[in-house]
Amino acid sequence: MRRAEVLKRVIGILTEAQEIRRAAEAGEDDGPAAETGVVTNLLNEMLPSISVPADSSPEQVARLVAQALGPALQTMVAGFSLAFTSLAIVHDDGQTDVSAIEVLQRLALEVEAGFFDEGA
C-alpha cells in the first residue's frame, strides 16, 4: 500500500476518534460503538495478509510475520507521527481558532495533493 493511502487511513482513524470523543461528550450512547467498526476496517486495510505454510516452525512463523508486518507498521507509525506533529505544531503555536478536525482536513488535502508521495 502506498504511503499516501496509509496516511489517508490514519487521518480517517483520527477523524473517527474525534467523532467518538464528541459523541461520548454529548452523551450519545450509540456513537462510539457504531464508529468502532470503521476504525477496525481502516486498520485492517493497512495490514497485509500473511500466508504461513502449515508445516512452519515457530521461528519461521515469527520471521514471516515480522517480514510482512514490519514495513506496514513502520508506515503506519510514520503516518500517526506526522498527524501528531501537525496537531502539536498548531497547539504549540497557540492557534486556538483551528480545530483538530481542521488540521486533519488540511493534512488530508496535502496528502491528496501529493505532498507525501514516495520520493517527494
mmCIF file with all atom_site columns, C-alpha atoms in Angstrom:
data_model
loop_
_atom_site.group_PDB
_atom_site.id
_atom_site.type_symbol
_atom_site.label_atom_id
_atom_site.label_alt_id
_atom_site.label_comp_id
_atom_site.label_asym_id
_atom_site.label_entity_id
_atom_site.label_seq_id
_atom_site.pdbx_PDB_ins_code
_atom_site.Cartn_x
_atom_site.Cartn_y
_atom_site.Cartn_z
_atom_site.occupancy
_atom_site.B_iso_or_equiv
_atom_site.pdbx_formal_charge
_atom_site.auth_seq_id
_atom_site.auth_comp_id
_atom_site.auth_asym_id
_atom_site.auth_atom_id
_atom_site.pdbx_PDB_model_num
ATOM 1   C CA . MET A 1 1   ? 0.000   0.000   0.000  1.00 0.00 ? 1   MET A CA 1
ATOM 2   C CA . ARG A 1 2   ? 1.358   3.400   -0.957 1.00 0.00 ? 2   ARG A CA 1
ATOM 3   C CA . ARG A 1 3   ? 2.315   5.868   1.744  1.00 0.00 ? 3   ARG A CA 1
ATOM 4   C CA . ALA A 1 4   ? -0.436  8.313   0.744  1.00 0.00 ? 4   ALA A CA 1
ATOM 5   C CA . GLU A 1 5   ? -3.081  5.592   1.097  1.00 0.00 ? 5   GLU A CA 1
ATOM 6   C CA . VAL A 1 6   ? -1.820  4.748   4.586  1.00 0.00 ? 6   VAL A CA 1
ATOM 7   C CA . LEU A 1 7   ? -1.808  8.437   5.537  1.00 0.00 ? 7   LEU A CA 1
ATOM 8   C CA . LYS A 1 8   ? -5.415  8.801   4.378  1.00 0.00 ? 8   LYS A CA 1
ATOM 9   C CA . ARG A 1 9   ? -6.433  5.872   6.553  1.00 0.00 ? 9   ARG A CA 1
ATOM 10  C CA . VAL A 1 10  ? -4.521  7.232   9.548  1.00 0.00 ? 10  VAL A CA 1
ATOM 11  C CA . ILE A 1 11  ? -6.301  10.562  9.115  1.00 0.00 ? 11  ILE A CA 1
ATOM 12  C CA . GLY A 1 12  ? -9.576  8.655   8.861  1.00 0.00 ? 12  GLY A CA 1
ATOM 13  C CA . ILE A 1 13  ? -8.864  6.822   12.112 1.00 0.00 ? 13  ILE A CA 1
ATOM 14  C CA . LEU A 1 14  ? -8.017  10.054  13.923 1.00 0.00 ? 14  LEU A CA 1
ATOM 15  C CA . THR A 1 15  ? -11.096 11.763  12.499 1.00 0.00 ? 15  THR A CA 1
ATOM 16  C CA . GLU A 1 16  ? -13.268 8.877   13.696 1.00 0.00 ? 16  GLU A CA 1
ATOM 17  C CA . ALA A 1 17  ? -11.591 9.129   17.103 1.00 0.00 ? 17  ALA A CA 1
ATOM 18  C CA . GLN A 1 18  ? -12.644 12.774  17.247 1.00 0.00 ? 18  GLN A CA 1
ATOM 19  C CA . GLU A 1 19  ? -16.214 11.749  16.408 1.00 0.00 ? 19  GLU A CA 1
ATOM 20  C CA . ILE A 1 20  ? -16.157 9.048   19.100 1.00 0.00 ? 20  ILE A CA 1
ATOM 21  C CA . ARG A 1 21  ? -14.939 11.638  21.615 1.00 0.00 ? 21  ARG A CA 1
ATOM 22  C CA . ARG A 1 22  ? -17.584 14.141  20.521 1.00 0.00 ? 22  ARG A CA 1
ATOM 23  C CA . ALA A 1 23  ? -20.334 11.527  20.815 1.00 0.00 ? 23  ALA A CA 1
ATOM 24  C CA . ALA A 1 24  ? -19.136 10.461  24.267 1.00 0.00 ? 24  ALA A CA 1
ATOM 25  C CA . GLU A 1 25  ? -19.034 14.066  25.473 1.00 0.00 ? 25  GLU A CA 1
ATOM 26  C CA . ALA A 1 26  ? -22.532 14.619  24.091 1.00 0.00 ? 26  ALA A CA 1
ATOM 27  C CA . GLY A 1 27  ? -23.762 11.538  25.937 1.00 0.00 ? 27  GLY A CA 1
ATOM 28  C CA . GLU A 1 28  ? -24.678 9.673   22.769 1.00 0.00 ? 28  GLU A CA 1
ATOM 29  C CA . ASP A 1 29  ? -24.690 6.002   23.697 1.00 0.00 ? 29  ASP A CA 1
ATOM 30  C CA . ASP A 1 30  ? -24.600 4.546   20.183 1.00 0.00 ? 30  ASP A CA 1
ATOM 31  C CA . GLY A 1 31  ? -21.923 6.858   18.727 1.00 0.00 ? 31  GLY A CA 1
ATOM 32  C CA . PRO A 1 32  ? -18.716 5.180   19.890 1.00 0.00 ? 32  PRO A CA 1
ATOM 33  C CA . ALA A 1 33  ? -19.977 1.631   19.343 1.00 0.00 ? 33  ALA A CA 1
ATOM 34  C CA . ALA A 1 34  ? -21.035 2.426   15.787 1.00 0.00 ? 34  ALA A CA 1
ATOM 35  C CA . GLU A 1 35  ? -17.714 4.055   14.924 1.00 0.00 ? 35  GLU A CA 1
ATOM 36  C CA . THR A 1 36  ? -15.502 1.258   16.248 1.00 0.00 ? 36  THR A CA 1
ATOM 37  C CA . GLY A 1 37  ? -16.127 -0.857  13.139 1.00 0.00 ? 37  GLY A CA 1
ATOM 38  C CA . VAL A 1 38  ? -14.876 1.929   10.886 1.00 0.00 ? 38  VAL A CA 1
ATOM 39  C CA . VAL A 1 39  ? -11.614 2.191   12.798 1.00 0.00 ? 39  VAL A CA 1
ATOM 40  C CA . THR A 1 40  ? -11.121 -1.578  12.732 1.00 0.00 ? 40  THR A CA 1
ATOM 41  C CA . ASN A 1 41  ? -11.764 -1.672  8.985  1.00 0.00 ? 41  ASN A CA 1
ATOM 42  C CA . LEU A 1 42  ? -9.267  1.119   8.339  1.00 0.00 ? 42  LEU A CA 1
ATOM 43  C CA . LEU A 1 43  ? -6.628  -0.662  10.424 1.00 0.00 ? 43  LEU A CA 1
ATOM 44  C CA . ASN A 1 44  ? -7.261  -3.960  8.653  1.00 0.00 ? 44  ASN A CA 1
ATOM 45  C CA . GLU A 1 45  ? -6.909  -2.280  5.256  1.00 0.00 ? 45  GLU A CA 1
ATOM 46  C CA . MET A 1 46  ? -3.412  -1.123  6.190  1.00 0.00 ? 46  MET A CA 1
ATOM 47  C CA . LEU A 1 47  ? -2.191  -4.532  7.283  1.00 0.00 ? 47  LEU A CA 1
ATOM 48  C CA . PRO A 1 48  ? -1.000  -7.079  4.736  1.00 0.00 ? 48  PRO A CA 1
ATOM 49  C CA . SER A 1 49  ? -2.354  -10.597 4.591  1.00 0.00 ? 49  SER A CA 1
ATOM 50  C CA . ILE A 1 50  ? 0.124   -13.190 5.771  1.00 0.00 ? 50  ILE A CA 1
ATOM 51  C CA . SER A 1 51  ? 0.410   -16.653 4.327  1.00 0.00 ? 51  SER A CA 1
ATOM 52  C CA . VAL A 1 52  ? 2.083   -19.205 6.575  1.00 0.00 ? 52  VAL A CA 1
ATOM 53  C CA . PRO A 1 53  ? 2.697   -22.780 5.444  1.00 0.00 ? 53  PRO A CA 1
ATOM 54  C CA . ALA A 1 54  ? 1.116   -25.338 7.772  1.00 0.00 ? 54  ALA A CA 1
ATOM 55  C CA . ASP A 1 55  ? 4.436   -27.057 8.460  1.00 0.00 ? 55  ASP A CA 1
ATOM 56  C CA . SER A 1 56  ? 6.235   -23.836 9.526  1.00 0.00 ? 56  SER A CA 1
ATOM 57  C CA . SER A 1 57  ? 8.222   -23.843 12.721 1.00 0.00 ? 57  SER A CA 1
ATOM 58  C CA . PRO A 1 58  ? 7.518   -21.140 15.320 1.00 0.00 ? 58  PRO A CA 1
ATOM 59  C CA . GLU A 1 59  ? 10.714  -19.380 14.243 1.00 0.00 ? 59  GLU A CA 1
ATOM 60  C CA . GLN A 1 60  ? 9.610   -19.411 10.596 1.00 0.00 ? 60  GLN A CA 1
ATOM 61  C CA . VAL A 1 61  ? 6.190   -18.075 11.555 1.00 0.00 ? 61  VAL A CA 1
ATOM 62  C CA . ALA A 1 62  ? 7.796   -15.270 13.562 1.00 0.00 ? 62  ALA A CA 1
ATOM 63  C CA . ARG A 1 63  ? 10.084  -14.377 10.642 1.00 0.00 ? 63  ARG A CA 1
ATOM 64  C CA . LEU A 1 64  ? 7.224   -14.392 8.121  1.00 0.00 ? 64  LEU A CA 1
ATOM 65  C CA . VAL A 1 65  ? 5.040   -12.243 10.364 1.00 0.00 ? 65  VAL A CA 1
ATOM 66  C CA . ALA A 1 66  ? 7.860   -9.786  11.028 1.00 0.00 ? 66  ALA A CA 1
ATOM 67  C CA . GLN A 1 67  ? 8.706   -9.540  7.330  1.00 0.00 ? 67  GLN A CA 1
ATOM 68  C CA . ALA A 1 68  ? 5.075   -8.926  6.406  1.00 0.00 ? 68  ALA A CA 1
ATOM 69  C CA . LEU A 1 69  ? 4.109   -6.577  9.230  1.00 0.00 ? 69  LEU A CA 1
ATOM 70  C CA . GLY A 1 70  ? 7.364   -4.648  9.678  1.00 0.00 ? 70  GLY A CA 1
ATOM 71  C CA . PRO A 1 71  ? 7.074   -2.307  6.678  1.00 0.00 ? 71  PRO A CA 1
ATOM 72  C CA . ALA A 1 72  ? 3.326   -1.810  7.186  1.00 0.00 ? 72  ALA A CA 1
ATOM 73  C CA . LEU A 1 73  ? 3.732   -0.946  10.861 1.00 0.00 ? 73  LEU A CA 1
ATOM 74  C CA . GLN A 1 74  ? 6.629   1.391   10.091 1.00 0.00 ? 74  GLN A CA 1
ATOM 75  C CA . THR A 1 75  ? 4.496   3.277   7.568  1.00 0.00 ? 75  THR A CA 1
ATOM 76  C CA . MET A 1 76  ? 1.547   3.401   9.990  1.00 0.00 ? 76  MET A CA 1
ATOM 77  C CA . VAL A 1 77  ? 3.721   4.754   12.806 1.00 0.00 ? 77  VAL A CA 1
ATOM 78  C CA . ALA A 1 78  ? 5.139   7.362   10.432 1.00 0.00 ? 78  ALA A CA 1
ATOM 79  C CA . GLY A 1 79  ? 1.583   8.381   9.498  1.00 0.00 ? 79  GLY A CA 1
ATOM 80  C CA . PHE A 1 80  ? 0.442   8.717   13.103 1.00 0.00 ? 80  PHE A CA 1
ATOM 81  C CA . SER A 1 81  ? 3.652   10.627  13.905 1.00 0.00 ? 81  SER A CA 1
ATOM 82  C CA . LEU A 1 82  ? 3.030   13.041  11.028 1.00 0.00 ? 82  LEU A CA 1
ATOM 83  C CA . ALA A 1 83  ? -0.540  13.627  12.170 1.00 0.00 ? 83  ALA A CA 1
ATOM 84  C CA . PHE A 1 84  ? 0.548   14.104  15.782 1.00 0.00 ? 84  PHE A CA 1
ATOM 85  C CA . THR A 1 85  ? 3.266   16.546  14.742 1.00 0.00 ? 85  THR A CA 1
ATOM 86  C CA . SER A 1 86  ? 0.792   18.514  12.615 1.00 0.00 ? 86  SER A CA 1
ATOM 87  C CA . LEU A 1 87  ? -1.611  18.746  15.542 1.00 0.00 ? 87  LEU A CA 1
ATOM 88  C CA . ALA A 1 88  ? 1.187   19.577  18.008 1.00 0.00 ? 88  ALA A CA 1
ATOM 89  C CA . ILE A 1 89  ? 2.511   22.424  15.857 1.00 0.00 ? 89  ILE A CA 1
ATOM 90  C CA . VAL A 1 90  ? -0.911  24.075  15.763 1.00 0.00 ? 90  VAL A CA 1
ATOM 91  C CA . HIS A 1 91  ? -1.282  23.585  19.514 1.00 0.00 ? 91  HIS A CA 1
ATOM 92  C CA . ASP A 1 92  ? 2.210   24.871  20.326 1.00 0.00 ? 92  ASP A CA 1
ATOM 93  C CA . ASP A 1 93  ? 1.695   27.899  18.079 1.00 0.00 ? 93  ASP A CA 1
ATOM 94  C CA . GLY A 1 94  ? -1.384  28.771  20.159 1.00 0.00 ? 94  GLY A CA 1
ATOM 95  C CA . GLN A 1 95  ? -3.734  28.629  17.176 1.00 0.00 ? 95  GLN A CA 1
ATOM 96  C CA . THR A 1 96  ? -6.954  28.350  19.155 1.00 0.00 ? 96  THR A CA 1
ATOM 97  C CA . ASP A 1 97  ? -9.077  29.240  16.132 1.00 0.00 ? 97  ASP A CA 1
ATOM 98  C CA . VAL A 1 98  ? -8.185  25.960  14.393 1.00 0.00 ? 98  VAL A CA 1
ATOM 99  C CA . SER A 1 99  ? -9.780  22.685  15.481 1.00 0.00 ? 99  SER A CA 1
ATOM 100 C CA . ALA A 1 100 ? -8.115  19.276  15.387 1.00 0.00 ? 100 ALA A CA 1
ATOM 101 C CA . ILE A 1 101 ? -10.559 18.246  12.644 1.00 0.00 ? 101 ILE A CA 1
ATOM 102 C CA . GLU A 1 102 ? -9.498  21.249  10.564 1.00 0.00 ? 102 GLU A CA 1
ATOM 103 C CA . VAL A 1 103 ? -5.832  20.331  10.989 1.00 0.00 ? 103 VAL A CA 1
ATOM 104 C CA . LEU A 1 104 ? -6.594  16.764  9.886  1.00 0.00 ? 104 LEU A CA 1
ATOM 105 C CA . GLN A 1 105 ? -8.606  18.052  6.914  1.00 0.00 ? 105 GLN A CA 1
ATOM 106 C CA . ARG A 1 106 ? -5.693  20.272  5.877  1.00 0.00 ? 106 ARG A CA 1
ATOM 107 C CA . LEU A 1 107 ? -3.327  17.315  6.198  1.00 0.00 ? 107 LEU A CA 1
ATOM 108 C CA . ALA A 1 108 ? -5.691  15.171  4.088  1.00 0.00 ? 108 ALA A CA 1
ATOM 109 C CA . LEU A 1 109 ? -5.667  17.835  1.361  1.00 0.00 ? 109 LEU A CA 1
ATOM 110 C CA . GLU A 1 110 ? -1.855  17.887  1.427  1.00 0.00 ? 110 GLU A CA 1
ATOM 111 C CA . VAL A 1 111 ? -1.786  14.093  1.099  1.00 0.00 ? 111 VAL A CA 1
ATOM 112 C CA . GLU A 1 112 ? -4.256  14.260  -1.791 1.00 0.00 ? 112 GLU A CA 1
ATOM 113 C CA . ALA A 1 113 ? -2.092  16.917  -3.474 1.00 0.00 ? 113 ALA A CA 1
ATOM 114 C CA . GLY A 1 114 ? 0.859   14.532  -3.363 1.00 0.00 ? 114 GLY A CA 1
ATOM 115 C CA . PHE A 1 115 ? 2.989   16.278  -0.733 1.00 0.00 ? 115 PHE A CA 1
ATOM 116 C CA . PHE A 1 116 ? 3.824   12.958  0.920  1.00 0.00 ? 116 PHE A CA 1
ATOM 117 C CA . ASP A 1 117 ? 4.256   10.659  -2.085 1.00 0.00 ? 117 ASP A CA 1
ATOM 118 C CA . GLU A 1 118 ? 7.306   8.442   -2.180 1.00 0.00 ? 118 GLU A CA 1
ATOM 119 C CA . GLY A 1 119 ? 10.328  10.280  -3.484 1.00 0.00 ? 119 GLY A CA 1
ATOM 120 C CA . ALA A 1 120 ? 8.833   13.691  -2.711 1.00 0.00 ? 120 ALA A CA 1
#
